[in-house]
Amino acid sequence: MQKGGLFSGTGATVLPRWRVFFALWPDDDTRARITVLADRLYQCLDGGGRRLRPQRYHLTLQFLGEHPEPCQPLLDAACRAATRMRVPPFELVLDRAGSFRNRAAVCWLGCSAMPTGLQALREALRLALARESLRVHKDRRFVPHLTLVRDASQPWPETALEEPLCWQVRGFSLMRSDMERQFAYGEVGKWTLG
């Protein structure tokens, strides 16, 4: 939490409003296939909870923090970093379903092994952000996943999928979500891999 801003000198805490992150967004065909798979998983592994709408499906690459203001300098620097990157397209195989046990009780699709292309993209992004002097939030342990359900009452057991879903990753985006508008997503920039 940051202090200052409009209420400087009053000791008031300024709450964050914006979350900024880089993410992979599925194309329409991949999103449709994820939706079919999510429907099947929800029926088989039903743990209740709030299902995410398909247009919210994404895989977070790098979180850049929560901010009380629109943070244009951060967005500009992140866009410059992304523009300099050169990483080839790659295939992402979602072959597992499971849960995180935390406050949000998240159920997800994920990978049993970290794809080389995803590792390369994250490393290139980390280096490009460092060149822009952007502080990267340390991931305790990056677990590539695509959230399907939040606030589940029962966790999904980690399960290997009979038919893995193959996603041809051809680009990535810089996103900003507005916590005052139910985490509405806005795309700041989009880049093609290659």
mmCIF file with all atom_site columns, C-alpha atoms in Angstrom:
data_model
loop_
_atom_site.group_PDB
_atom_site.id
_atom_site.type_symbol
_atom_site.label_atom_id
_atom_site.label_alt_id
_atom_site.label_comp_id
_atom_site.label_asym_id
_atom_site.label_entity_id
_atom_site.label_seq_id
_atom_site.pdbx_PDB_ins_code
_atom_site.Cartn_x
_atom_site.Cartn_y
_atom_site.Cartn_z
_atom_site.occupancy
_atom_site.B_iso_or_equiv
_atom_site.pdbx_formal_charge
_atom_site.auth_seq_id
_atom_site.auth_comp_id
_atom_site.auth_asym_id
_atom_site.auth_atom_id
_atom_site.pdbx_PDB_model_num
ATOM 1   C CA . MET A 1 1   ? 0.000   0.000   0.000   1.00 0.00 ? 1   MET A CA 1
ATOM 2   C CA . GLN A 1 2   ? 1.206   3.482   -0.748  1.00 0.00 ? 2   GLN A CA 1
ATOM 3   C CA . LYS A 1 3   ? 0.604   6.633   1.204   1.00 0.00 ? 3   LYS A CA 1
ATOM 4   C CA . GLY A 1 4   ? 0.157   10.064  -0.262  1.00 0.00 ? 4   GLY A CA 1
ATOM 5   C CA . GLY A 1 5   ? -1.610  11.195  -3.384  1.00 0.00 ? 5   GLY A CA 1
ATOM 6   C CA . LEU A 1 6   ? -4.844  13.129  -2.951  1.00 0.00 ? 6   LEU A CA 1
ATOM 7   C CA . PHE A 1 7   ? -4.756  12.788  0.818   1.00 0.00 ? 7   PHE A CA 1
ATOM 8   C CA . SER A 1 8   ? -1.062  13.635  1.400   1.00 0.00 ? 8   SER A CA 1
ATOM 9   C CA . GLY A 1 9   ? -0.345  14.630  4.938   1.00 0.00 ? 9   GLY A CA 1
ATOM 10  C CA . THR A 1 10  ? -3.475  12.984  6.315   1.00 0.00 ? 10  THR A CA 1
ATOM 11  C CA . GLY A 1 11  ? -1.890  9.554   6.732   1.00 0.00 ? 11  GLY A CA 1
ATOM 12  C CA . ALA A 1 12  ? -4.624  8.067   4.522   1.00 0.00 ? 12  ALA A CA 1
ATOM 13  C CA . THR A 1 13  ? -3.773  4.844   2.736   1.00 0.00 ? 13  THR A CA 1
ATOM 14  C CA . VAL A 1 14  ? -4.171  4.933   -1.033  1.00 0.00 ? 14  VAL A CA 1
ATOM 15  C CA . LEU A 1 15  ? -5.616  1.633   -2.173  1.00 0.00 ? 15  LEU A CA 1
ATOM 16  C CA . PRO A 1 16  ? -4.391  0.072   -5.407  1.00 0.00 ? 16  PRO A CA 1
ATOM 17  C CA . ARG A 1 17  ? -6.798  0.202   -8.317  1.00 0.00 ? 17  ARG A CA 1
ATOM 18  C CA . TRP A 1 18  ? -4.889  -1.200  -11.281 1.00 0.00 ? 18  TRP A CA 1
ATOM 19  C CA . ARG A 1 19  ? -3.181  -4.561  -11.747 1.00 0.00 ? 19  ARG A CA 1
ATOM 20  C CA . VAL A 1 20  ? -0.655  -4.665  -14.569 1.00 0.00 ? 20  VAL A CA 1
ATOM 21  C CA . PHE A 1 21  ? 0.638   -7.885  -16.133 1.00 0.00 ? 21  PHE A CA 1
ATOM 22  C CA . PHE A 1 22  ? 1.893   -9.562  -19.290 1.00 0.00 ? 22  PHE A CA 1
ATOM 23  C CA . ALA A 1 23  ? -0.192  -12.534 -20.424 1.00 0.00 ? 23  ALA A CA 1
ATOM 24  C CA . LEU A 1 24  ? -0.889  -15.053 -23.150 1.00 0.00 ? 24  LEU A CA 1
ATOM 25  C CA . TRP A 1 25  ? -4.434  -14.751 -24.550 1.00 0.00 ? 25  TRP A CA 1
ATOM 26  C CA . PRO A 1 26  ? -5.900  -17.660 -26.512 1.00 0.00 ? 26  PRO A CA 1
ATOM 27  C CA . ASP A 1 27  ? -7.157  -17.031 -30.030 1.00 0.00 ? 27  ASP A CA 1
ATOM 28  C CA . ASP A 1 28  ? -10.873 -17.618 -30.672 1.00 0.00 ? 28  ASP A CA 1
ATOM 29  C CA . ASP A 1 29  ? -10.448 -21.260 -31.745 1.00 0.00 ? 29  ASP A CA 1
ATOM 30  C CA . THR A 1 30  ? -8.276  -22.116 -28.736 1.00 0.00 ? 30  THR A CA 1
ATOM 31  C CA . ARG A 1 31  ? -10.650 -20.276 -26.399 1.00 0.00 ? 31  ARG A CA 1
ATOM 32  C CA . ALA A 1 32  ? -13.581 -22.304 -27.787 1.00 0.00 ? 32  ALA A CA 1
ATOM 33  C CA . ARG A 1 33  ? -11.678 -25.574 -27.209 1.00 0.00 ? 33  ARG A CA 1
ATOM 34  C CA . ILE A 1 34  ? -10.762 -24.475 -23.678 1.00 0.00 ? 34  ILE A CA 1
ATOM 35  C CA . THR A 1 35  ? -14.426 -23.692 -23.002 1.00 0.00 ? 35  THR A CA 1
ATOM 36  C CA . VAL A 1 36  ? -15.530 -27.188 -24.086 1.00 0.00 ? 36  VAL A CA 1
ATOM 37  C CA . LEU A 1 37  ? -12.832 -28.745 -21.902 1.00 0.00 ? 37  LEU A CA 1
ATOM 38  C CA . ALA A 1 38  ? -13.740 -26.470 -18.973 1.00 0.00 ? 38  ALA A CA 1
ATOM 39  C CA . ASP A 1 39  ? -17.401 -27.536 -19.253 1.00 0.00 ? 39  ASP A CA 1
ATOM 40  C CA . ARG A 1 40  ? -16.394 -31.211 -19.096 1.00 0.00 ? 40  ARG A CA 1
ATOM 41  C CA . LEU A 1 41  ? -14.038 -30.674 -16.168 1.00 0.00 ? 41  LEU A CA 1
ATOM 42  C CA . TYR A 1 42  ? -16.619 -28.663 -14.272 1.00 0.00 ? 42  TYR A CA 1
ATOM 43  C CA . GLN A 1 43  ? -19.136 -31.501 -14.637 1.00 0.00 ? 43  GLN A CA 1
ATOM 44  C CA . CYS A 1 44  ? -16.654 -34.240 -13.696 1.00 0.00 ? 44  CYS A CA 1
ATOM 45  C CA . LEU A 1 45  ? -14.725 -32.479 -10.943 1.00 0.00 ? 45  LEU A CA 1
ATOM 46  C CA . ASP A 1 46  ? -17.410 -30.092 -9.720  1.00 0.00 ? 46  ASP A CA 1
ATOM 47  C CA . GLY A 1 47  ? -16.134 -28.271 -6.686  1.00 0.00 ? 47  GLY A CA 1
ATOM 48  C CA . GLY A 1 48  ? -18.545 -25.386 -6.978  1.00 0.00 ? 48  GLY A CA 1
ATOM 49  C CA . GLY A 1 49  ? -17.164 -21.909 -7.233  1.00 0.00 ? 49  GLY A CA 1
ATOM 50  C CA . ARG A 1 50  ? -17.366 -19.109 -9.717  1.00 0.00 ? 50  ARG A CA 1
ATOM 51  C CA . ARG A 1 51  ? -16.565 -20.071 -13.310 1.00 0.00 ? 51  ARG A CA 1
ATOM 52  C CA . LEU A 1 52  ? -14.634 -17.537 -15.308 1.00 0.00 ? 52  LEU A CA 1
ATOM 53  C CA . ARG A 1 53  ? -16.172 -16.280 -18.526 1.00 0.00 ? 53  ARG A CA 1
ATOM 54  C CA . PRO A 1 54  ? -14.233 -17.538 -21.574 1.00 0.00 ? 54  PRO A CA 1
ATOM 55  C CA . GLN A 1 55  ? -13.201 -14.006 -22.590 1.00 0.00 ? 55  GLN A CA 1
ATOM 56  C CA . ARG A 1 56  ? -11.227 -13.817 -19.307 1.00 0.00 ? 56  ARG A CA 1
ATOM 57  C CA . TYR A 1 57  ? -9.125  -16.934 -20.013 1.00 0.00 ? 57  TYR A CA 1
ATOM 58  C CA . HIS A 1 58  ? -5.420  -16.110 -20.034 1.00 0.00 ? 58  HIS A CA 1
ATOM 59  C CA . LEU A 1 59  ? -2.071  -17.334 -18.772 1.00 0.00 ? 59  LEU A CA 1
ATOM 60  C CA . THR A 1 60  ? -0.139  -14.715 -16.789 1.00 0.00 ? 60  THR A CA 1
ATOM 61  C CA . LEU A 1 61  ? 3.497   -14.415 -17.880 1.00 0.00 ? 61  LEU A CA 1
ATOM 62  C CA . GLN A 1 62  ? 4.693   -11.692 -15.539 1.00 0.00 ? 62  GLN A CA 1
ATOM 63  C CA . PHE A 1 63  ? 2.892   -9.643  -12.894 1.00 0.00 ? 63  PHE A CA 1
ATOM 64  C CA . LEU A 1 64  ? 4.002   -6.002  -12.706 1.00 0.00 ? 64  LEU A CA 1
ATOM 65  C CA . GLY A 1 65  ? 2.153   -5.054  -9.539  1.00 0.00 ? 65  GLY A CA 1
ATOM 66  C CA . GLU A 1 66  ? -0.876  -3.213  -8.204  1.00 0.00 ? 66  GLU A CA 1
ATOM 67  C CA . HIS A 1 67  ? -0.994  0.554   -8.584  1.00 0.00 ? 67  HIS A CA 1
ATOM 68  C CA . PRO A 1 68  ? -3.282  3.322   -7.262  1.00 0.00 ? 68  PRO A CA 1
ATOM 69  C CA . GLU A 1 69  ? -3.012  5.372   -10.470 1.00 0.00 ? 69  GLU A CA 1
ATOM 70  C CA . PRO A 1 70  ? -3.052  4.592   -14.215 1.00 0.00 ? 70  PRO A CA 1
ATOM 71  C CA . CYS A 1 71  ? 0.804   4.357   -14.060 1.00 0.00 ? 71  CYS A CA 1
ATOM 72  C CA . GLN A 1 72  ? 1.528   5.556   -17.616 1.00 0.00 ? 72  GLN A CA 1
ATOM 73  C CA . PRO A 1 73  ? 5.347   5.605   -17.151 1.00 0.00 ? 73  PRO A CA 1
ATOM 74  C CA . LEU A 1 74  ? 5.246   1.916   -16.158 1.00 0.00 ? 74  LEU A CA 1
ATOM 75  C CA . LEU A 1 75  ? 3.034   1.059   -19.137 1.00 0.00 ? 75  LEU A CA 1
ATOM 76  C CA . ASP A 1 76  ? 5.305   2.974   -21.533 1.00 0.00 ? 76  ASP A CA 1
ATOM 77  C CA . ALA A 1 77  ? 8.444   1.246   -20.205 1.00 0.00 ? 77  ALA A CA 1
ATOM 78  C CA . ALA A 1 78  ? 6.778   -2.189  -20.350 1.00 0.00 ? 78  ALA A CA 1
ATOM 79  C CA . CYS A 1 79  ? 5.715   -1.543  -23.960 1.00 0.00 ? 79  CYS A CA 1
ATOM 80  C CA . ARG A 1 80  ? 9.256   -0.519  -24.904 1.00 0.00 ? 80  ARG A CA 1
ATOM 81  C CA . ALA A 1 81  ? 10.583  -3.714  -23.308 1.00 0.00 ? 81  ALA A CA 1
ATOM 82  C CA . ALA A 1 82  ? 8.088   -5.917  -25.163 1.00 0.00 ? 82  ALA A CA 1
ATOM 83  C CA . THR A 1 83  ? 8.824   -4.232  -28.496 1.00 0.00 ? 83  THR A CA 1
ATOM 84  C CA . ARG A 1 84  ? 12.512  -5.197  -28.265 1.00 0.00 ? 84  ARG A CA 1
ATOM 85  C CA . MET A 1 85  ? 11.896  -8.904  -27.666 1.00 0.00 ? 85  MET A CA 1
ATOM 86  C CA . ARG A 1 86  ? 12.461  -11.575 -30.323 1.00 0.00 ? 86  ARG A CA 1
ATOM 87  C CA . VAL A 1 87  ? 11.104  -14.991 -29.367 1.00 0.00 ? 87  VAL A CA 1
ATOM 88  C CA . PRO A 1 88  ? 9.722   -17.569 -31.831 1.00 0.00 ? 88  PRO A CA 1
ATOM 89  C CA . PRO A 1 89  ? 6.143   -18.881 -31.606 1.00 0.00 ? 89  PRO A CA 1
ATOM 90  C CA . PHE A 1 90  ? 5.746   -22.098 -29.635 1.00 0.00 ? 90  PHE A CA 1
ATOM 91  C CA . GLU A 1 91  ? 3.260   -24.780 -28.673 1.00 0.00 ? 91  GLU A CA 1
ATOM 92  C CA . LEU A 1 92  ? 1.807   -24.826 -25.168 1.00 0.00 ? 92  LEU A CA 1
ATOM 93  C CA . VAL A 1 93  ? 0.304   -28.172 -24.149 1.00 0.00 ? 93  VAL A CA 1
ATOM 94  C CA . LEU A 1 94  ? -2.317  -27.964 -21.400 1.00 0.00 ? 94  LEU A CA 1
ATOM 95  C CA . ASP A 1 95  ? -2.389  -31.536 -20.118 1.00 0.00 ? 95  ASP A CA 1
ATOM 96  C CA . ARG A 1 96  ? -3.342  -31.225 -16.430 1.00 0.00 ? 96  ARG A CA 1
ATOM 97  C CA . ALA A 1 97  ? -6.159  -29.869 -14.296 1.00 0.00 ? 97  ALA A CA 1
ATOM 98  C CA . GLY A 1 98  ? -5.827  -29.062 -10.622 1.00 0.00 ? 98  GLY A CA 1
ATOM 99  C CA . SER A 1 99  ? -6.254  -26.508 -7.836  1.00 0.00 ? 99  SER A CA 1
ATOM 100 C CA . PHE A 1 100 ? -4.341  -24.042 -5.736  1.00 0.00 ? 100 PHE A CA 1
ATOM 101 C CA . ARG A 1 101 ? -5.408  -23.958 -2.115  1.00 0.00 ? 101 ARG A CA 1
ATOM 102 C CA . ASN A 1 102 ? -5.332  -20.335 -1.153  1.00 0.00 ? 102 ASN A CA 1
ATOM 103 C CA . ARG A 1 103 ? -7.822  -17.621 -0.349  1.00 0.00 ? 103 ARG A CA 1
ATOM 104 C CA . ALA A 1 104 ? -9.298  -17.753 -3.855  1.00 0.00 ? 104 ALA A CA 1
ATOM 105 C CA . ALA A 1 105 ? -9.411  -21.577 -4.170  1.00 0.00 ? 105 ALA A CA 1
ATOM 106 C CA . VAL A 1 106 ? -8.446  -21.508 -7.855  1.00 0.00 ? 106 VAL A CA 1
ATOM 107 C CA . CYS A 1 107 ? -9.059  -24.444 -10.242 1.00 0.00 ? 107 CYS A CA 1
ATOM 108 C CA . TRP A 1 108 ? -6.951  -24.438 -13.401 1.00 0.00 ? 108 TRP A CA 1
ATOM 109 C CA . LEU A 1 109 ? -5.591  -26.024 -16.571 1.00 0.00 ? 109 LEU A CA 1
ATOM 110 C CA . GLY A 1 110 ? -1.827  -26.347 -16.678 1.00 0.00 ? 110 GLY A CA 1
ATOM 111 C CA . CYS A 1 111 ? 1.272   -28.057 -18.038 1.00 0.00 ? 111 CYS A CA 1
ATOM 112 C CA . SER A 1 112 ? 2.994   -31.107 -16.590 1.00 0.00 ? 112 SER A CA 1
ATOM 113 C CA . ALA A 1 113 ? 6.291   -29.780 -17.969 1.00 0.00 ? 113 ALA A CA 1
ATOM 114 C CA . MET A 1 114 ? 7.411   -26.209 -18.572 1.00 0.00 ? 114 MET A CA 1
ATOM 115 C CA . PRO A 1 115 ? 7.527   -25.690 -22.358 1.00 0.00 ? 115 PRO A CA 1
ATOM 116 C CA . THR A 1 116 ? 10.914  -24.516 -23.627 1.00 0.00 ? 116 THR A CA 1
ATOM 117 C CA . GLY A 1 117 ? 9.212   -21.744 -25.612 1.00 0.00 ? 117 GLY A CA 1
ATOM 118 C CA . LEU A 1 118 ? 7.440   -20.447 -22.521 1.00 0.00 ? 118 LEU A CA 1
ATOM 119 C CA . GLN A 1 119 ? 10.708  -20.458 -20.560 1.00 0.00 ? 119 GLN A CA 1
ATOM 120 C CA . ALA A 1 120 ? 12.396  -18.544 -23.380 1.00 0.00 ? 120 ALA A CA 1
ATOM 121 C CA . LEU A 1 121 ? 9.584   -15.976 -23.504 1.00 0.00 ? 121 LEU A CA 1
ATOM 122 C CA . ARG A 1 122 ? 9.649   -15.399 -19.738 1.00 0.00 ? 122 ARG A CA 1
ATOM 123 C CA . GLU A 1 123 ? 13.441  -15.045 -19.696 1.00 0.00 ? 123 GLU A CA 1
ATOM 124 C CA . ALA A 1 124 ? 13.435  -12.625 -22.650 1.00 0.00 ? 124 ALA A CA 1
ATOM 125 C CA . LEU A 1 125 ? 10.701  -10.620 -20.929 1.00 0.00 ? 125 LEU A CA 1
ATOM 126 C CA . ARG A 1 126 ? 12.614  -10.548 -17.633 1.00 0.00 ? 126 ARG A CA 1
ATOM 127 C CA . LEU A 1 127 ? 15.763  -9.270  -19.366 1.00 0.00 ? 127 LEU A CA 1
ATOM 128 C CA . ALA A 1 128 ? 13.872  -6.686  -21.441 1.00 0.00 ? 128 ALA A CA 1
ATOM 129 C CA . LEU A 1 129 ? 12.089  -5.358  -18.344 1.00 0.00 ? 129 LEU A CA 1
ATOM 130 C CA . ALA A 1 130 ? 15.403  -5.138  -16.469 1.00 0.00 ? 130 ALA A CA 1
ATOM 131 C CA . ARG A 1 131 ? 16.851  -3.049  -19.337 1.00 0.00 ? 131 ARG A CA 1
ATOM 132 C CA . GLU A 1 132 ? 13.980  -0.627  -18.755 1.00 0.00 ? 132 GLU A CA 1
ATOM 133 C CA . SER A 1 133 ? 14.818  -0.608  -15.009 1.00 0.00 ? 133 SER A CA 1
ATOM 134 C CA . LEU A 1 134 ? 11.463  -2.162  -14.171 1.00 0.00 ? 134 LEU A CA 1
ATOM 135 C CA . ARG A 1 135 ? 11.350  -4.113  -10.962 1.00 0.00 ? 135 ARG A CA 1
ATOM 136 C CA . VAL A 1 136 ? 9.968   -7.564  -11.644 1.00 0.00 ? 136 VAL A CA 1
ATOM 137 C CA . HIS A 1 137 ? 7.932   -9.170  -8.895  1.00 0.00 ? 137 HIS A CA 1
ATOM 138 C CA . LYS A 1 138 ? 9.584   -12.416 -7.915  1.00 0.00 ? 138 LYS A CA 1
ATOM 139 C CA . ASP A 1 139 ? 7.405   -15.459 -8.451  1.00 0.00 ? 139 ASP A CA 1
ATOM 140 C CA . ARG A 1 140 ? 7.842   -17.887 -5.597  1.00 0.00 ? 140 ARG A CA 1
ATOM 141 C CA . ARG A 1 141 ? 7.634   -20.584 -8.211  1.00 0.00 ? 141 ARG A CA 1
ATOM 142 C CA . PHE A 1 142 ? 6.109   -19.927 -11.600 1.00 0.00 ? 142 PHE A CA 1
ATOM 143 C CA . VAL A 1 143 ? 3.350   -22.445 -12.278 1.00 0.00 ? 143 VAL A CA 1
ATOM 144 C CA . PRO A 1 144 ? 1.951   -21.887 -15.781 1.00 0.00 ? 144 PRO A CA 1
ATOM 145 C CA . HIS A 1 145 ? -1.817  -22.157 -15.514 1.00 0.00 ? 145 HIS A CA 1
ATOM 146 C CA . LEU A 1 146 ? -5.045  -20.881 -16.987 1.00 0.00 ? 146 LEU A CA 1
ATOM 147 C CA . THR A 1 147 ? -7.681  -20.208 -14.315 1.00 0.00 ? 147 THR A CA 1
ATOM 148 C CA . LEU A 1 148 ? -11.131 -21.715 -14.937 1.00 0.00 ? 148 LEU A CA 1
ATOM 149 C CA . VAL A 1 149 ? -12.807 -21.414 -11.496 1.00 0.00 ? 149 VAL A CA 1
ATOM 150 C CA . ARG A 1 150 ? -12.352 -19.142 -8.478  1.00 0.00 ? 150 ARG A CA 1
ATOM 151 C CA . ASP A 1 151 ? -13.679 -19.580 -4.938  1.00 0.00 ? 151 ASP A CA 1
ATOM 152 C CA . ALA A 1 152 ? -14.152 -23.339 -5.321  1.00 0.00 ? 152 ALA A CA 1
ATOM 153 C CA . SER A 1 153 ? -15.617 -25.026 -2.255  1.00 0.00 ? 153 SER A CA 1
ATOM 154 C CA . GLN A 1 154 ? -13.817 -28.270 -3.139  1.00 0.00 ? 154 GLN A CA 1
ATOM 155 C CA . PRO A 1 155 ? -10.380 -28.436 -4.767  1.00 0.00 ? 155 PRO A CA 1
ATOM 156 C CA . TRP A 1 156 ? -9.942  -30.276 -8.030  1.00 0.00 ? 156 TRP A CA 1
ATOM 157 C CA . PRO A 1 157 ? -7.533  -33.170 -7.583  1.00 0.00 ? 157 PRO A CA 1
ATOM 158 C CA . GLU A 1 158 ? -4.526  -32.829 -9.869  1.00 0.00 ? 158 GLU A CA 1
ATOM 159 C CA . THR A 1 159 ? -5.552  -34.846 -12.913 1.00 0.00 ? 159 THR A CA 1
ATOM 160 C CA . ALA A 1 160 ? -3.845  -35.755 -16.190 1.00 0.00 ? 160 ALA A CA 1
ATOM 161 C CA . LEU A 1 161 ? -6.127  -34.949 -19.123 1.00 0.00 ? 161 LEU A CA 1
ATOM 162 C CA . GLU A 1 162 ? -6.959  -37.816 -21.477 1.00 0.00 ? 162 GLU A CA 1
ATOM 163 C CA . GLU A 1 163 ? -6.838  -35.408 -24.419 1.00 0.00 ? 163 GLU A CA 1
ATOM 164 C CA . PRO A 1 164 ? -4.334  -32.593 -23.883 1.00 0.00 ? 164 PRO A CA 1
ATOM 165 C CA . LEU A 1 165 ? -5.166  -29.248 -25.423 1.00 0.00 ? 165 LEU A CA 1
ATOM 166 C CA . CYS A 1 166 ? -2.488  -27.843 -27.751 1.00 0.00 ? 166 CYS A CA 1
ATOM 167 C CA . TRP A 1 167 ? -2.290  -24.060 -27.992 1.00 0.00 ? 167 TRP A CA 1
ATOM 168 C CA . GLN A 1 168 ? -0.162  -22.449 -30.701 1.00 0.00 ? 168 GLN A CA 1
ATOM 169 C CA . VAL A 1 169 ? 1.183   -19.345 -28.962 1.00 0.00 ? 169 VAL A CA 1
ATOM 170 C CA . ARG A 1 170 ? 1.840   -16.628 -31.520 1.00 0.00 ? 170 ARG A CA 1
ATOM 171 C CA . GLY A 1 171 ? 1.808   -13.513 -29.359 1.00 0.00 ? 171 GLY A CA 1
ATOM 172 C CA . PHE A 1 172 ? 1.456   -11.942 -25.932 1.00 0.00 ? 172 PHE A CA 1
ATOM 173 C CA . SER A 1 173 ? -0.181  -8.867  -24.414 1.00 0.00 ? 173 SER A CA 1
ATOM 174 C CA . LEU A 1 174 ? 0.324   -6.239  -21.739 1.00 0.00 ? 174 LEU A CA 1
ATOM 175 C CA . MET A 1 175 ? -2.863  -5.974  -19.715 1.00 0.00 ? 175 MET A CA 1
ATOM 176 C CA . ARG A 1 176 ? -4.275  -3.688  -17.070 1.00 0.00 ? 176 ARG A CA 1
ATOM 177 C CA . SER A 1 177 ? -7.215  -4.756  -14.913 1.00 0.00 ? 177 SER A CA 1
ATOM 178 C CA . ASP A 1 178 ? -9.400  -2.261  -13.082 1.00 0.00 ? 178 ASP A CA 1
ATOM 179 C CA . MET A 1 179 ? -10.163 -3.480  -9.561  1.00 0.00 ? 179 MET A CA 1
ATOM 180 C CA . GLU A 1 180 ? -12.943 -0.892  -9.215  1.00 0.00 ? 180 GLU A CA 1
ATOM 181 C CA . ARG A 1 181 ? -14.761 -2.339  -12.231 1.00 0.00 ? 181 ARG A CA 1
ATOM 182 C CA . GLN A 1 182 ? -14.816 -6.037  -11.284 1.00 0.00 ? 182 GLN A CA 1
ATOM 183 C CA . PHE A 1 183 ? -11.271 -6.487  -12.613 1.00 0.00 ? 183 PHE A CA 1
ATOM 184 C CA . ALA A 1 184 ? -12.280 -5.441  -16.145 1.00 0.00 ? 184 ALA A CA 1
ATOM 185 C CA . TYR A 1 185 ? -9.363  -6.128  -18.491 1.00 0.00 ? 185 TYR A CA 1
ATOM 186 C CA . GLY A 1 186 ? -7.946  -3.581  -20.887 1.00 0.00 ? 186 GLY A CA 1
ATOM 187 C CA . GLU A 1 187 ? -5.263  -4.467  -23.412 1.00 0.00 ? 187 GLU A CA 1
ATOM 188 C CA . VAL A 1 188 ? -2.447  -1.907  -23.347 1.00 0.00 ? 188 VAL A CA 1
ATOM 189 C CA . GLY A 1 189 ? -0.373  -3.527  -26.098 1.00 0.00 ? 189 GLY A CA 1
ATOM 190 C CA . LYS A 1 190 ? -0.060  -6.708  -28.127 1.00 0.00 ? 190 LYS A CA 1
ATOM 191 C CA . TRP A 1 191 ? 3.036   -8.221  -29.745 1.00 0.00 ? 191 TRP A CA 1
ATOM 192 C CA . THR A 1 192 ? 3.524   -11.033 -32.239 1.00 0.00 ? 192 THR A CA 1
ATOM 193 C CA . LEU A 1 193 ? 6.180   -13.653 -31.559 1.00 0.00 ? 193 LEU A CA 1
ATOM 194 C CA . GLY A 1 194 ? 8.794   -14.308 -34.209 1.00 0.00 ? 194 GLY A CA 1
#
